[in-house]
Coordinates of N, CA and C in Angstrom, one line a residue:
X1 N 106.3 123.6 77.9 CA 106.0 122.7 79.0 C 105.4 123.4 80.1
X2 N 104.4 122.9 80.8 CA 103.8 123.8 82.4 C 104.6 122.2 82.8
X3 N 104.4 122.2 84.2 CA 104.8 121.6 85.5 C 103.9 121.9 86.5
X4 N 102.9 121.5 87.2 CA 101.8 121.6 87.8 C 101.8 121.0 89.3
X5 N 101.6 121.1 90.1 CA 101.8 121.1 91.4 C 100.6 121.4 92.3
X6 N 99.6 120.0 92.6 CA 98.5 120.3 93.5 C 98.6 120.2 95.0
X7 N 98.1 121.3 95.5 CA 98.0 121.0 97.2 C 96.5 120.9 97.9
X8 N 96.3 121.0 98.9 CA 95.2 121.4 99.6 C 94.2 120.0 99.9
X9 N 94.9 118.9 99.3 CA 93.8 118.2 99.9 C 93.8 117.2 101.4
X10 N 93.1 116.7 101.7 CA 93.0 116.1 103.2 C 92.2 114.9 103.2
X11 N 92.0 114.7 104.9 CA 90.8 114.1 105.0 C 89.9 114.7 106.2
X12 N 88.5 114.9 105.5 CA 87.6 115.5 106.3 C 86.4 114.6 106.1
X13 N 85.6 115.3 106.9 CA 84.4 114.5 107.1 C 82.9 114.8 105.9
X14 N 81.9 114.2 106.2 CA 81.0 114.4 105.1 C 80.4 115.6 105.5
X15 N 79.9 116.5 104.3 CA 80.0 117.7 104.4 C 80.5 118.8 104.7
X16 N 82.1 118.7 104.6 CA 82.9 119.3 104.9 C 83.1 120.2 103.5
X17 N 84.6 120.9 103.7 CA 84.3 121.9 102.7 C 86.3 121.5 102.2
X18 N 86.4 121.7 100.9 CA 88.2 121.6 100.9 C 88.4 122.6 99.5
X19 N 89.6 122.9 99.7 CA 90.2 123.9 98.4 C 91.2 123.0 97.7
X20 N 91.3 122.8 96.6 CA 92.4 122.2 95.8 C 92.8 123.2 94.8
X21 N 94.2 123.7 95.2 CA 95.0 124.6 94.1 C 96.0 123.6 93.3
X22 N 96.2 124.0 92.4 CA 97.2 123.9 91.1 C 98.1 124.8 90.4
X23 N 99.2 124.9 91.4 CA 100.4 126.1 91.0 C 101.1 125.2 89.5
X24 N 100.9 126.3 88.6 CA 101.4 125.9 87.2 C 103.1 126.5 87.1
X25 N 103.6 126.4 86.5 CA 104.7 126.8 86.3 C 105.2 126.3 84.6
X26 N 106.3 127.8 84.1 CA 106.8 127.0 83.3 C 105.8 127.7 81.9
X27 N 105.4 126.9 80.9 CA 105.0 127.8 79.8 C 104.0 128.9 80.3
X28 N 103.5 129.7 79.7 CA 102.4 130.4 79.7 C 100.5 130.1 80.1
X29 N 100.7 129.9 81.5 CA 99.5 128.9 82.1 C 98.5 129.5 81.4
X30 N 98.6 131.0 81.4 CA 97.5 131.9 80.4 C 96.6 131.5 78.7
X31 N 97.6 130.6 78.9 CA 97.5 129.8 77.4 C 96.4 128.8 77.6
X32 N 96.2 127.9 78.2 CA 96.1 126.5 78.1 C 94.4 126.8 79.0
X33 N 94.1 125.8 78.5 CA 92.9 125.3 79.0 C 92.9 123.8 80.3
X34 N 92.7 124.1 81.8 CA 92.5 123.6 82.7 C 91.5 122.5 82.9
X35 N 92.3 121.2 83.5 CA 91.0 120.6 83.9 C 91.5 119.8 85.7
X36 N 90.5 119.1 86.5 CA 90.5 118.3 87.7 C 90.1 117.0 86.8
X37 N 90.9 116.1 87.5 CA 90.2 114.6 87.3 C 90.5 114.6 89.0
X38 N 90.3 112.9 89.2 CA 89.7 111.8 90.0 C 90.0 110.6 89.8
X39 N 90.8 110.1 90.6 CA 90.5 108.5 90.4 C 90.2 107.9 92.0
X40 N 89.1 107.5 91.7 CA 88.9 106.7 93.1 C 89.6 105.4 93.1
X41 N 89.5 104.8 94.6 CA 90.3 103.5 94.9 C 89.9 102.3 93.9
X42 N 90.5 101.5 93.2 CA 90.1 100.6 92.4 C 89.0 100.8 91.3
X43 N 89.4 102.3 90.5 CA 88.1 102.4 89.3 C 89.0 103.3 88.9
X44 N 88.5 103.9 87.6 CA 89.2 104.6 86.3 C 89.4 106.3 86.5
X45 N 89.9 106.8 86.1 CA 90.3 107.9 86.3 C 88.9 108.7 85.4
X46 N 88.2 110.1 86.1 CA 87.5 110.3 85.5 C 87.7 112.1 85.5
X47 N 86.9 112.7 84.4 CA 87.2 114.2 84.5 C 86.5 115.0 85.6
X48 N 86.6 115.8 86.8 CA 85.4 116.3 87.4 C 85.0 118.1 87.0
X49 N 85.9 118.5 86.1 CA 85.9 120.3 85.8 C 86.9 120.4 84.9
X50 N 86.2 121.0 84.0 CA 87.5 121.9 83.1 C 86.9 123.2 82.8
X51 N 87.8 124.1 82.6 CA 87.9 125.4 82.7 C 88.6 126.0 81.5
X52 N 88.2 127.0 80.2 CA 88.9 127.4 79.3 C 90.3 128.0 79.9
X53 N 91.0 128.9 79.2 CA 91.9 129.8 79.4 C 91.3 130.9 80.0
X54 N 90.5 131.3 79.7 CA 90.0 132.8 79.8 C 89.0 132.6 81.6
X55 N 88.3 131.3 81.3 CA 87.4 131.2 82.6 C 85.8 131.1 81.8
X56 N 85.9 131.6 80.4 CA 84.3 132.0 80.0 C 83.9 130.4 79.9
X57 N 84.4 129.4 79.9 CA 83.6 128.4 80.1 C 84.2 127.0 80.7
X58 N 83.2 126.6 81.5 CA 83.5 126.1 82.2 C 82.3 124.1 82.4
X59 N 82.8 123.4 83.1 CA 82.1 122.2 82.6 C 82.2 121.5 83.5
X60 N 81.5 120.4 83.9 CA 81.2 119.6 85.4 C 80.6 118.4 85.1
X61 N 81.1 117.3 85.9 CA 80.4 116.2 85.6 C 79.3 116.3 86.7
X62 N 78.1 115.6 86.5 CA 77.0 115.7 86.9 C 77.2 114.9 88.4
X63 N 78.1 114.4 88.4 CA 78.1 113.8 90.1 C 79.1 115.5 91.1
X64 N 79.7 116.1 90.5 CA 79.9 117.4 91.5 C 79.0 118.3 90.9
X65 N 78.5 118.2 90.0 CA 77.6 120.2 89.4 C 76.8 120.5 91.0
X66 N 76.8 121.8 91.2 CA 76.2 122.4 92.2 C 77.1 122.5 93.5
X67 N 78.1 121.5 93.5 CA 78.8 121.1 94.8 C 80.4 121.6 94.7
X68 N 81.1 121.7 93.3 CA 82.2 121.7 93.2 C 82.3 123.2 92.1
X69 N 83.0 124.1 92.6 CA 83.6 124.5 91.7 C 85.2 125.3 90.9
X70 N 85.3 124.8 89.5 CA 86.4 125.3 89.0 C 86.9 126.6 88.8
X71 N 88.1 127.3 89.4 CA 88.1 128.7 89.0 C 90.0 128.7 88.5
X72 N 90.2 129.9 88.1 CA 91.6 130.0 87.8 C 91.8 131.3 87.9
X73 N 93.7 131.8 88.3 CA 94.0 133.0 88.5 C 95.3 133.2 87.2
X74 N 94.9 133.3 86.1 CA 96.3 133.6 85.5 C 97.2 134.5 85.5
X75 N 97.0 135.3 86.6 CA 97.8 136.0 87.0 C 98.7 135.6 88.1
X76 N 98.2 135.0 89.2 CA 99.1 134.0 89.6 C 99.2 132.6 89.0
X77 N 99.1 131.9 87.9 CA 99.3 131.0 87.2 C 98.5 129.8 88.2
X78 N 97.1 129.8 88.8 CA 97.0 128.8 89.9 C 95.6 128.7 89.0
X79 N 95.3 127.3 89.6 CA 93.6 127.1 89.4 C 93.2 126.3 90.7
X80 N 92.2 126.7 90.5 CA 91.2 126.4 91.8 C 90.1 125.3 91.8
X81 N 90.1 124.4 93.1 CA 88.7 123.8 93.1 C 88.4 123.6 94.4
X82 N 87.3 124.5 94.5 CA 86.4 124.6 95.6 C 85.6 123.5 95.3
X83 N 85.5 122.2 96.7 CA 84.5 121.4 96.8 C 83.8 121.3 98.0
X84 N 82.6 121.9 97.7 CA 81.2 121.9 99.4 C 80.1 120.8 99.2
X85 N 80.4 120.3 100.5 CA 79.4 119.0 101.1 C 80.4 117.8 100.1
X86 N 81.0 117.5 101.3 CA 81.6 116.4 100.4 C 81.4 114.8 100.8
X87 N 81.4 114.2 100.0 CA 80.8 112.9 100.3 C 81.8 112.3 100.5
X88 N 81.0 110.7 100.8 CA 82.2 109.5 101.3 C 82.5 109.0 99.4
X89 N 82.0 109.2 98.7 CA 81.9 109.1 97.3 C 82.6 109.6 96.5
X90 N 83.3 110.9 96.9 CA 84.4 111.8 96.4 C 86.0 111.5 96.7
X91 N 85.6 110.5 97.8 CA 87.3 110.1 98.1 C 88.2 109.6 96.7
X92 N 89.1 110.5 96.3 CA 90.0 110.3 95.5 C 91.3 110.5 95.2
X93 N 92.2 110.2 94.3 CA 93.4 110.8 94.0 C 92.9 112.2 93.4
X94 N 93.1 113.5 93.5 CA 92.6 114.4 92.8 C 93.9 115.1 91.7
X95 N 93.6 115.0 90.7 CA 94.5 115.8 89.8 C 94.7 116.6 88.7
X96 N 95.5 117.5 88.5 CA 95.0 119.1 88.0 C 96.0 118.4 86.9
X97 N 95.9 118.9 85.1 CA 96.0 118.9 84.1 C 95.6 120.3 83.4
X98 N 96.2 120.8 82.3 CA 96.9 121.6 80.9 C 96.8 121.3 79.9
X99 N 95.8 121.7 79.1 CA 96.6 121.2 77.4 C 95.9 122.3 76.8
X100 N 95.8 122.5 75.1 CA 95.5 123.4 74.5 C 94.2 123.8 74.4
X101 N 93.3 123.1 75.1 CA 91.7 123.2 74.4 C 90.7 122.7 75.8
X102 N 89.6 122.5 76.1 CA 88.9 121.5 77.4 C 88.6 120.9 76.4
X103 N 88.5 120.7 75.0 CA 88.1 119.3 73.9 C 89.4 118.4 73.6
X104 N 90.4 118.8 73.8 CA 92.0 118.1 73.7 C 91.8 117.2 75.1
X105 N 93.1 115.8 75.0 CA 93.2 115.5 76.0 C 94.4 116.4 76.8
X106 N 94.4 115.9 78.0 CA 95.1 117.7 78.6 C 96.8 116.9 78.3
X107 N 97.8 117.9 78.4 CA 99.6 117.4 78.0 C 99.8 116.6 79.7
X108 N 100.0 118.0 80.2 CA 100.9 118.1 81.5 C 99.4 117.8 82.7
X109 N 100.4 117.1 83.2 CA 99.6 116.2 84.4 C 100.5 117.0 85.5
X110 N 99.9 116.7 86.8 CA 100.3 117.0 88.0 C 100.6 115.3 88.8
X111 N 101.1 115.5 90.0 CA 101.0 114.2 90.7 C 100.1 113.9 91.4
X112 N 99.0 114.7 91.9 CA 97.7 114.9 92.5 C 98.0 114.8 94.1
X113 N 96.8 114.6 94.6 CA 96.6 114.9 96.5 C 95.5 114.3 96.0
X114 N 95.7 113.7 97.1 CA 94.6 112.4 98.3 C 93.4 113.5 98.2
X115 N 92.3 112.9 98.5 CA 91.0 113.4 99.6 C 90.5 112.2 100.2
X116 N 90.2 112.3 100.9 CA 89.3 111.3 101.7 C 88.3 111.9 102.5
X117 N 87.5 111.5 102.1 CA 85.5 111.9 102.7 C 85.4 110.8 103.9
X118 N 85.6 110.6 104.7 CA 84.7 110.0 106.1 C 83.0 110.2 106.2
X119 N 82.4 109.0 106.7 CA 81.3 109.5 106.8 C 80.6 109.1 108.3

């Protein structure tokens, strides 16, 4: 089992800048391959980064590439998402996920953090 726990989100304005961490706990975070989803207000939950185990690969949906990115520390068991210039279009539930592969769907979910983009 991991147990996952996101912080860092807010509401700021457009073009702002925000950090989203994901303290893992619990099995071997070293293991598992990372990802961020999104669900905006009244639409489907979608993937925005996933991140292997190791870091050597890494994946973006084409509405954050250039603007967002995914990192991880498995030595503190955390993953990271740096997101710059952010729009009124990114406002979401944001949430960090675990499973064995970035081609598996992920096990262990988090309960996510808000963002809200103002514009």
């Amino acid at each position: 089992q991991v147990q996952l726990v996101e912080s860092g989100g807010g509401l700021v304005q457009a073009g702002d800048s925000l950090r989203l961490s994901c303290a893992a706990s619990g099995r071997a975070f070293g293991d598992s391959a990372m990802s961020w989803f999104r669900q905006p207000p009244g639409k489907e939950r979608e993937v925005v980064a996933k991140i292997n185990w190791s870091g050597s690969y890494r994946y973006y949906a084409d509405s954050v590439k250039g603007r967002f990115t995914i990192s991880r520390d498995n030595v503190e068991s955390t993953g990271y998402l740096q997101m710059n210039n952010l729009r009124p279009e990114d406002t979401a539930k944001y949430y960090c996920a675990a499973g064995a592969s970035v081609t598996t769907t992920p096990l262990y979910w988090g309960q996510g953090t808000q963002v809200t983009v103002s514009s």
